[in-house]
Amino acid sequence: MRIAIGSDHAGHSLKQHLIEHLGRKGVHVRDFGTDSTESMDYPDTAHHVAEAVGTGNSDLGVVICGSGNGEN
């Protein structure tokens, strides 16, 4: 399984935890950022994750934010 994952600044910590957990399970994870807790424009990350799934480069996409409202 290949998973594309990304987050905004509010979801960064959870994203890092998931990447570590999935890696221990042998899942290939491609991280599309963000790489910090600095405020950022989340649609860019969501677009890259969706593109990876849409083109078949990833089997599943996960996008994480602080509230669940912006990236649904």
Short mmCIF file of N, CA and C in Angstrom, two decimals:
data_model
loop_
_atom_site.label_atom_id
_atom_site.label_comp_id
_atom_site.label_asym_id
_atom_site.label_seq_id
_atom_site.Cartn_x
_atom_site.Cartn_y
_atom_site.Cartn_z
N MET A 1 0.85 -1.18 0.00
CA MET A 1 0.00 0.00 0.00
C MET A 1 0.89 1.24 0.00
N ARG A 2 0.50 2.20 -0.81
CA ARG A 2 1.21 3.49 -0.90
C ARG A 2 0.24 4.59 -0.45
N ILE A 3 0.65 5.33 0.56
CA ILE A 3 -0.22 6.37 1.11
C ILE A 3 0.44 7.73 0.95
N ALA A 4 -0.32 8.68 0.39
CA ALA A 4 0.09 10.08 0.33
C ALA A 4 -0.51 10.77 1.54
N ILE A 5 0.30 11.54 2.25
CA ILE A 5 -0.19 12.19 3.47
C ILE A 5 0.28 13.64 3.51
N GLY A 6 -0.57 14.50 4.00
CA GLY A 6 -0.22 15.91 4.13
C GLY A 6 -1.05 16.54 5.23
N SER A 7 -0.60 17.69 5.68
CA SER A 7 -1.33 18.39 6.74
C SER A 7 -1.07 19.88 6.66
N ASP A 8 -1.91 20.62 7.35
CA ASP A 8 -1.59 22.03 7.57
C ASP A 8 -0.78 22.11 8.86
N HIS A 9 -0.50 23.31 9.30
CA HIS A 9 0.33 23.49 10.50
C HIS A 9 -0.31 22.89 11.75
N ALA A 10 -1.64 22.93 11.83
CA ALA A 10 -2.32 22.42 13.02
C ALA A 10 -2.31 20.89 13.07
N GLY A 11 -2.17 20.24 11.93
CA GLY A 11 -2.16 18.78 11.89
C GLY A 11 -0.77 18.17 11.82
N HIS A 12 0.25 19.02 11.87
CA HIS A 12 1.63 18.54 11.69
C HIS A 12 2.02 17.45 12.68
N SER A 13 1.75 17.63 13.94
CA SER A 13 2.15 16.66 14.96
C SER A 13 1.49 15.30 14.73
N LEU A 14 0.20 15.29 14.46
CA LEU A 14 -0.51 14.04 14.20
C LEU A 14 0.03 13.37 12.94
N LYS A 15 0.30 14.16 11.91
CA LYS A 15 0.84 13.62 10.66
C LYS A 15 2.16 12.91 10.92
N GLN A 16 3.04 13.53 11.68
CA GLN A 16 4.34 12.93 11.98
C GLN A 16 4.16 11.60 12.72
N HIS A 17 3.22 11.57 13.66
CA HIS A 17 2.95 10.35 14.40
C HIS A 17 2.46 9.24 13.46
N LEU A 18 1.54 9.57 12.56
CA LEU A 18 1.03 8.59 11.62
C LEU A 18 2.11 8.07 10.68
N ILE A 19 2.97 8.95 10.21
CA ILE A 19 4.06 8.53 9.32
C ILE A 19 4.96 7.52 10.02
N GLU A 20 5.30 7.79 11.26
CA GLU A 20 6.15 6.87 12.03
C GLU A 20 5.44 5.53 12.24
N HIS A 21 4.17 5.58 12.62
CA HIS A 21 3.40 4.36 12.87
C HIS A 21 3.28 3.51 11.60
N LEU A 22 2.89 4.14 10.51
CA LEU A 22 2.73 3.41 9.25
C LEU A 22 4.05 2.85 8.75
N GLY A 23 5.12 3.61 8.93
CA GLY A 23 6.44 3.13 8.53
C GLY A 23 6.83 1.86 9.27
N ARG A 24 6.51 1.81 10.56
CA ARG A 24 6.80 0.60 11.35
C ARG A 24 5.99 -0.59 10.86
N LYS A 25 4.85 -0.32 10.24
CA LYS A 25 4.00 -1.39 9.70
C LYS A 25 4.40 -1.78 8.28
N GLY A 26 5.42 -1.13 7.75
CA GLY A 26 5.89 -1.45 6.41
C GLY A 26 5.14 -0.77 5.28
N VAL A 27 4.35 0.24 5.62
CA VAL A 27 3.58 0.97 4.62
C VAL A 27 4.46 2.06 4.01
N HIS A 28 4.43 2.17 2.68
CA HIS A 28 5.18 3.23 2.00
C HIS A 28 4.37 4.53 2.10
N VAL A 29 4.94 5.54 2.74
CA VAL A 29 4.25 6.82 2.94
C VAL A 29 5.03 7.92 2.24
N ARG A 30 4.31 8.70 1.44
CA ARG A 30 4.91 9.88 0.80
C ARG A 30 4.36 11.11 1.50
N ASP A 31 5.24 11.90 2.09
CA ASP A 31 4.87 13.06 2.89
C ASP A 31 4.87 14.32 2.02
N PHE A 32 3.71 14.97 1.93
CA PHE A 32 3.58 16.19 1.14
C PHE A 32 3.58 17.45 2.01
N GLY A 33 4.03 17.32 3.25
CA GLY A 33 4.16 18.49 4.11
C GLY A 33 2.89 18.78 4.89
N THR A 34 2.93 19.73 5.64
CA THR A 34 3.93 20.71 5.92
C THR A 34 4.98 20.14 6.86
N ASP A 35 6.11 20.79 6.90
CA ASP A 35 7.21 20.30 7.71
C ASP A 35 7.40 21.10 8.99
N SER A 36 6.44 21.94 9.33
CA SER A 36 6.57 22.74 10.55
C SER A 36 5.18 23.13 11.07
N THR A 37 5.17 23.82 12.18
CA THR A 37 3.91 24.30 12.75
C THR A 37 3.64 25.76 12.38
N GLU A 38 4.42 26.30 11.45
CA GLU A 38 4.16 27.67 10.97
C GLU A 38 2.91 27.67 10.10
N SER A 39 2.12 28.72 10.21
CA SER A 39 0.91 28.84 9.42
C SER A 39 1.23 28.73 7.94
N MET A 40 0.37 27.99 7.21
CA MET A 40 0.61 27.79 5.78
C MET A 40 -0.73 27.67 5.05
N ASP A 41 -0.66 27.65 3.73
CA ASP A 41 -1.84 27.59 2.87
C ASP A 41 -2.18 26.13 2.59
N TYR A 42 -3.10 25.55 3.36
CA TYR A 42 -3.39 24.12 3.29
C TYR A 42 -3.91 23.61 1.94
N PRO A 43 -4.60 24.41 1.11
CA PRO A 43 -5.05 23.86 -0.17
C PRO A 43 -3.90 23.34 -1.05
N ASP A 44 -2.73 23.93 -0.93
CA ASP A 44 -1.59 23.44 -1.71
C ASP A 44 -1.26 22.00 -1.33
N THR A 45 -1.21 21.72 -0.05
CA THR A 45 -0.92 20.36 0.41
C THR A 45 -2.02 19.40 -0.01
N ALA A 46 -3.27 19.79 0.19
CA ALA A 46 -4.40 18.93 -0.18
C ALA A 46 -4.37 18.62 -1.67
N HIS A 47 -4.03 19.59 -2.49
CA HIS A 47 -3.95 19.39 -3.93
C HIS A 47 -2.89 18.34 -4.28
N HIS A 48 -1.73 18.42 -3.67
CA HIS A 48 -0.65 17.47 -3.97
C HIS A 48 -1.03 16.05 -3.56
N VAL A 49 -1.68 15.91 -2.42
CA VAL A 49 -2.13 14.58 -1.98
C VAL A 49 -3.17 14.04 -2.95
N ALA A 50 -4.15 14.85 -3.32
CA ALA A 50 -5.19 14.41 -4.25
C ALA A 50 -4.61 14.04 -5.60
N GLU A 51 -3.65 14.81 -6.06
CA GLU A 51 -3.01 14.52 -7.35
C GLU A 51 -2.28 13.18 -7.30
N ALA A 52 -1.61 12.88 -6.20
CA ALA A 52 -0.89 11.61 -6.07
C ALA A 52 -1.85 10.42 -6.16
N VAL A 53 -3.02 10.57 -5.56
CA VAL A 53 -4.02 9.50 -5.62
C VAL A 53 -4.65 9.44 -7.00
N GLY A 54 -4.99 10.59 -7.55
CA GLY A 54 -5.65 10.65 -8.85
C GLY A 54 -4.81 10.10 -9.99
N THR A 55 -3.51 10.26 -9.90
CA THR A 55 -2.63 9.76 -10.96
C THR A 55 -2.21 8.31 -10.74
N GLY A 56 -2.61 7.74 -9.61
CA GLY A 56 -2.25 6.35 -9.32
C GLY A 56 -0.90 6.17 -8.66
N ASN A 57 -0.23 7.28 -8.33
CA ASN A 57 1.06 7.17 -7.65
C ASN A 57 0.91 6.78 -6.19
N SER A 58 -0.28 6.97 -5.63
CA SER A 58 -0.59 6.54 -4.27
C SER A 58 -1.94 5.85 -4.28
N ASP A 59 -2.11 4.88 -3.40
CA ASP A 59 -3.37 4.15 -3.32
C ASP A 59 -4.39 4.85 -2.44
N LEU A 60 -3.91 5.65 -1.52
CA LEU A 60 -4.78 6.30 -0.54
C LEU A 60 -4.20 7.64 -0.17
N GLY A 61 -5.06 8.60 0.10
CA GLY A 61 -4.60 9.92 0.54
C GLY A 61 -5.17 10.27 1.89
N VAL A 62 -4.35 10.89 2.73
CA VAL A 62 -4.78 11.34 4.06
C VAL A 62 -4.36 12.80 4.20
N VAL A 63 -5.33 13.66 4.50
CA VAL A 63 -5.05 15.08 4.70
C VAL A 63 -5.58 15.46 6.08
N ILE A 64 -4.72 16.09 6.88
CA ILE A 64 -5.05 16.37 8.28
C ILE A 64 -4.98 17.87 8.53
N CYS A 65 -5.99 18.38 9.25
CA CYS A 65 -5.96 19.78 9.66
C CYS A 65 -6.40 19.87 11.11
N GLY A 66 -6.53 21.05 11.61
CA GLY A 66 -6.90 21.22 13.01
C GLY A 66 -8.36 21.00 13.31
N SER A 67 -9.25 21.33 12.36
CA SER A 67 -10.68 21.27 12.64
C SER A 67 -11.45 20.28 11.78
N GLY A 68 -10.93 19.91 10.63
CA GLY A 68 -11.66 19.04 9.71
C GLY A 68 -12.57 19.81 8.77
N ASN A 69 -12.66 21.12 8.91
CA ASN A 69 -13.54 21.92 8.06
C ASN A 69 -12.90 22.33 6.75
N GLY A 70 -11.65 22.68 6.77
CA GLY A 70 -11.02 23.24 5.59
C GLY A 70 -10.59 22.24 4.55
N GLU A 71 -10.28 21.04 4.95
CA GLU A 71 -9.70 20.09 4.01
C GLU A 71 -10.62 18.92 3.69
N ASN A 72 -11.91 19.09 3.89
CA ASN A 72 -12.81 17.99 3.61
C ASN A 72 -13.25 17.93 2.18
#
